[in-house]
PDB file of C-alpha atoms in Angstrom:
ATOM      1  CA  MET A  19       7.646  15.186   7.844  1.00 92.00           C
ATOM      2  CA  ASN A  20      10.466  12.879   8.153  1.00 94.00           C
ATOM      3  CA  TRP A  21       8.916  10.553  10.280  1.00 93.00           C
ATOM      4  CA  ILE A  22       5.761  10.161   7.896  1.00 96.00           C
ATOM      5  CA  ILE A  23       8.465   9.249   5.319  1.00 98.00           C
ATOM      6  CA  LEU A  24       9.818   6.924   7.235  1.00 97.00           C
ATOM      7  CA  VAL A  25       6.372   5.042   8.498  1.00 96.00           C
ATOM      8  CA  ILE A  26       5.541   4.683   4.579  1.00 98.00           C
ATOM      9  CA  ALA A  27       9.123   3.075   4.148  1.00 98.00           C
ATOM     10  CA  GLY A  28       8.636   0.833   6.510  1.00 97.00           C
ATOM     11  CA  LEU A  29       5.116  -0.186   4.960  1.00 98.00           C
ATOM     12  CA  PHE A  30       6.732  -0.766   2.027  1.00 98.00           C
ATOM     13  CA  GLU A  31       9.313  -3.204   3.565  1.00 97.00           C
ATOM     14  CA  VAL A  32       6.044  -4.917   4.590  1.00 97.00           C
ATOM     15  CA  ALA A  33       4.722  -5.031   1.099  1.00 97.00           C
ATOM     16  CA  PHE A  34       8.162  -5.961  -0.332  1.00 96.00           C
ATOM     17  CA  ALA A  35       8.499  -9.382   2.419  1.00 95.00           C
ATOM     18  CA  ALA A  36       4.412  -9.912   1.152  1.00 96.00           C
ATOM     19  CA  CYS A  37       5.041 -10.146  -2.047  1.00 97.00           C
ATOM     20  CA  LEU A  38       7.882 -12.214  -1.458  1.00 95.00           C
ATOM     21  CA  GLY A  39       5.174 -14.728   0.493  1.00 93.00           C
ATOM     22  CA  LYS A  40       2.850 -14.334  -2.297  1.00 95.00           C
ATOM     23  CA  ALA A  41       5.458 -15.687  -5.093  1.00 95.00           C
ATOM     24  CA  LYS A  42       6.342 -18.651  -2.750  1.00 93.00           C
ATOM     25  CA  GLU A  43       2.346 -19.634  -3.031  1.00 92.00           C
ATOM     26  CA  ALA A  44       2.491 -18.762  -6.926  1.00 94.00           C
ATOM     27  CA  THR A  45       2.663 -20.668 -10.144  1.00 94.00           C
ATOM     28  CA  GLY A  46       3.180 -19.912 -13.868  1.00 94.00           C
ATOM     29  CA  THR A  47       3.634 -16.227 -14.798  1.00 95.00           C
ATOM     30  CA  GLU A  48       2.137 -15.625 -11.738  1.00 96.00           C
ATOM     31  CA  VAL A  49       5.220 -15.517  -9.985  1.00 97.00           C
ATOM     32  CA  THR A  50       6.843 -12.955 -12.110  1.00 97.00           C
ATOM     33  CA  TYR A  51       4.392 -10.299 -11.150  1.00 97.00           C
ATOM     34  CA  TRP A  52       5.162 -10.860  -7.432  1.00 97.00           C
ATOM     35  CA  TYR A  53       8.760 -10.424  -8.339  1.00 97.00           C
ATOM     36  CA  VAL A  54       8.366  -7.437 -10.047  1.00 98.00           C
ATOM     37  CA  GLY A  55       6.402  -6.207  -7.553  1.00 98.00           C
ATOM     38  CA  PHE A  56       9.355  -7.562  -4.704  1.00 98.00           C
ATOM     39  CA  LEU A  57      11.648  -4.996  -6.937  1.00 98.00           C
ATOM     40  CA  VAL A  58       9.083  -2.153  -6.920  1.00 98.00           C
ATOM     41  CA  CYS A  59       8.606  -2.119  -3.169  1.00 98.00           C
ATOM     42  CA  LEU A  60      11.777  -2.644  -2.352  1.00 98.00           C
ATOM     43  CA  SER A  61      12.967   0.318  -4.673  1.00 98.00           C
ATOM     44  CA  ILE A  62      10.488   2.308  -3.483  1.00 98.00           C
ATOM     45  CA  SER A  63      11.583   1.280   0.641  1.00 98.00           C
ATOM     46  CA  MET A  64      14.952   2.200   0.108  1.00 98.00           C
ATOM     47  CA  PHE A  65      14.649   5.476  -1.561  1.00 98.00           C
ATOM     48  CA  LEU A  66      12.196   6.605   1.336  1.00 98.00           C
ATOM     49  CA  LEU A  67      14.734   5.191   3.663  1.00 98.00           C
ATOM     50  CA  PHE A  68      17.594   7.396   2.244  1.00 98.00           C
ATOM     51  CA  LYS A  69      15.549  10.652   2.229  1.00 98.00           C
ATOM     52  CA  ALA A  70      14.329  10.137   6.356  1.00 97.00           C
ATOM     53  CA  THR A  71      18.310   9.593   6.791  1.00 97.00           C
ATOM     54  CA  GLN A  72      19.088  13.001   5.546  1.00 97.00           C
ATOM     55  CA  GLU A  73      17.044  14.946   8.873  1.00 94.00           C
ATOM     56  CA  LEU A  74      17.250  11.828  11.684  1.00 93.00           C
ATOM     57  CA  PRO A  75      19.642   9.578  13.326  1.00 92.00           C
ATOM     58  CA  ILE A  76      20.870   6.953  10.674  1.00 94.00           C
ATOM     59  CA  GLY A  77      20.965   4.200  13.963  1.00 90.00           C
ATOM     60  CA  THR A  78      17.319   5.542  14.965  1.00 89.00           C
ATOM     61  CA  THR A  79      16.253   5.783  11.556  1.00 93.00           C
ATOM     62  CA  TYR A  80      17.280   2.572  10.812  1.00 94.00           C
ATOM     63  CA  ALA A  81      15.565   0.477  13.934  1.00 91.00           C
ATOM     64  CA  VAL A  82      12.539   1.956  13.086  1.00 92.00           C
ATOM     65  CA  TRP A  83      12.058   1.125   9.718  1.00 95.00           C
ATOM     66  CA  THR A  84      13.509  -2.636  10.304  1.00 94.00           C
ATOM     67  CA  GLY A  85      10.996  -2.197  13.486  1.00 92.00           C
ATOM     68  CA  ILE A  86       8.054  -1.541  11.376  1.00 94.00           C
ATOM     69  CA  GLY A  87       9.258  -4.067   8.918  1.00 95.00           C
ATOM     70  CA  ALA A  88       9.459  -6.776  11.237  1.00 93.00           C
ATOM     71  CA  ILE A  89       6.412  -6.008  12.592  1.00 94.00           C
ATOM     72  CA  GLY A  90       4.056  -5.247   9.809  1.00 95.00           C
ATOM     73  CA  THR A  91       5.782  -8.955   8.834  1.00 95.00           C
ATOM     74  CA  VAL A  92       4.643 -11.002  11.559  1.00 94.00           C
ATOM     75  CA  LEU A  93       1.100  -9.632  11.473  1.00 95.00           C
ATOM     76  CA  LEU A  94       0.811 -10.184   7.986  1.00 94.00           C
ATOM     77  CA  GLY A  95       2.325 -13.661   8.268  1.00 94.00           C
ATOM     78  CA  ILE A  96      -0.759 -14.363  10.912  1.00 94.00           C
ATOM     79  CA  PHE A  97      -3.487 -12.639   9.198  1.00 94.00           C
ATOM     80  CA  VAL A  98      -2.701 -13.230   5.582  1.00 92.00           C
ATOM     81  CA  PHE A  99      -0.452 -16.325   5.460  1.00 91.00           C
ATOM     82  CA  LYS A 100      -2.553 -18.036   8.610  1.00 92.00           C
ATOM     83  CA  GLU A 101       1.107 -18.320  10.816  1.00 93.00           C
ATOM     84  CA  PRO A 102       0.925 -19.431  14.419  1.00 95.00           C
ATOM     85  CA  ALA A 103       0.263 -16.340  16.677  1.00 94.00           C
ATOM     86  CA  SER A 104       1.312 -18.135  20.219  1.00 94.00           C
ATOM     87  CA  PHE A 105       1.787 -16.103  23.553  1.00 96.00           C
ATOM     88  CA  TRP A 106       5.567 -15.726  23.004  1.00 95.00           C
ATOM     89  CA  ARG A 107       5.068 -14.561  19.130  1.00 94.00           C
ATOM     90  CA  LEU A 108       2.859 -11.999  20.680  1.00 94.00           C
ATOM     91  CA  PHE A 109       4.264 -10.909  23.839  1.00 96.00           C
ATOM     92  CA  PHE A 110       7.828 -10.557  21.840  1.00 94.00           C
ATOM     93  CA  LEU A 111       6.294  -8.188  19.102  1.00 93.00           C
ATOM     94  CA  SER A 112       4.758  -5.987  21.554  1.00 94.00           C
ATOM     95  CA  THR A 113       8.134  -5.738  23.188  1.00 94.00           C
ATOM     96  CA  LEU A 114       9.584  -4.945  19.848  1.00 92.00           C
ATOM     97  CA  ILE A 115       6.574  -1.681  19.202  1.00 91.00           C
ATOM     98  CA  ILE A 116       6.981  -0.545  23.146  1.00 94.00           C
ATOM     99  CA  SER A 117      10.997  -0.229  21.616  1.00 90.00           C
ATOM    100  CA  ILE A 118      10.103   1.549  18.866  1.00 87.00           C
ATOM    101  CA  VAL A 119       7.990   3.822  20.354  1.00 88.00           C
ATOM    102  CA  GLY A 120      10.833   4.939  23.131  1.00 89.00           C
ATOM    103  CA  LEU A 121      13.480   5.134  20.082  1.00 86.00           C
ATOM    104  CA  LYS A 122      11.011   7.697  18.558  1.00 83.00           C
ATOM    105  CA  ILE A 123      10.015   9.459  21.520  1.00 88.00           C
ATOM    106  CA  VAL A 124      14.272  10.242  23.083  1.00 88.00           C
ATOM    107  CA  SER A 125      15.008  10.935  19.312  1.00 78.00           C
ATOM    108  CA  HIS A 126      15.752  14.578  18.578  1.00 68.00           C
TER     109      HIS A 126
END
């Protein structure tokens, strides 16, 4: 169950990064809504990270949380914000995914 909580926390990390990206593109009062979304997603992500660290090793938990956030944010950048998807960018993204899976496998 704690791994599921950790994955959800990582997804909320991606969501708060998305809110920052959308706030950068927004104008007027819409910016305020994106910043509120950022704060809500940040709070949920941090709370769920806290819950996951109650049972899982802190080093593994933090590495997986940041990894999910990094992977999700890069993919969000490619698909939503039209950032480049170069070979090397995708290569290093795949090594990050392999590292996260490896940490999951070796954690008790």
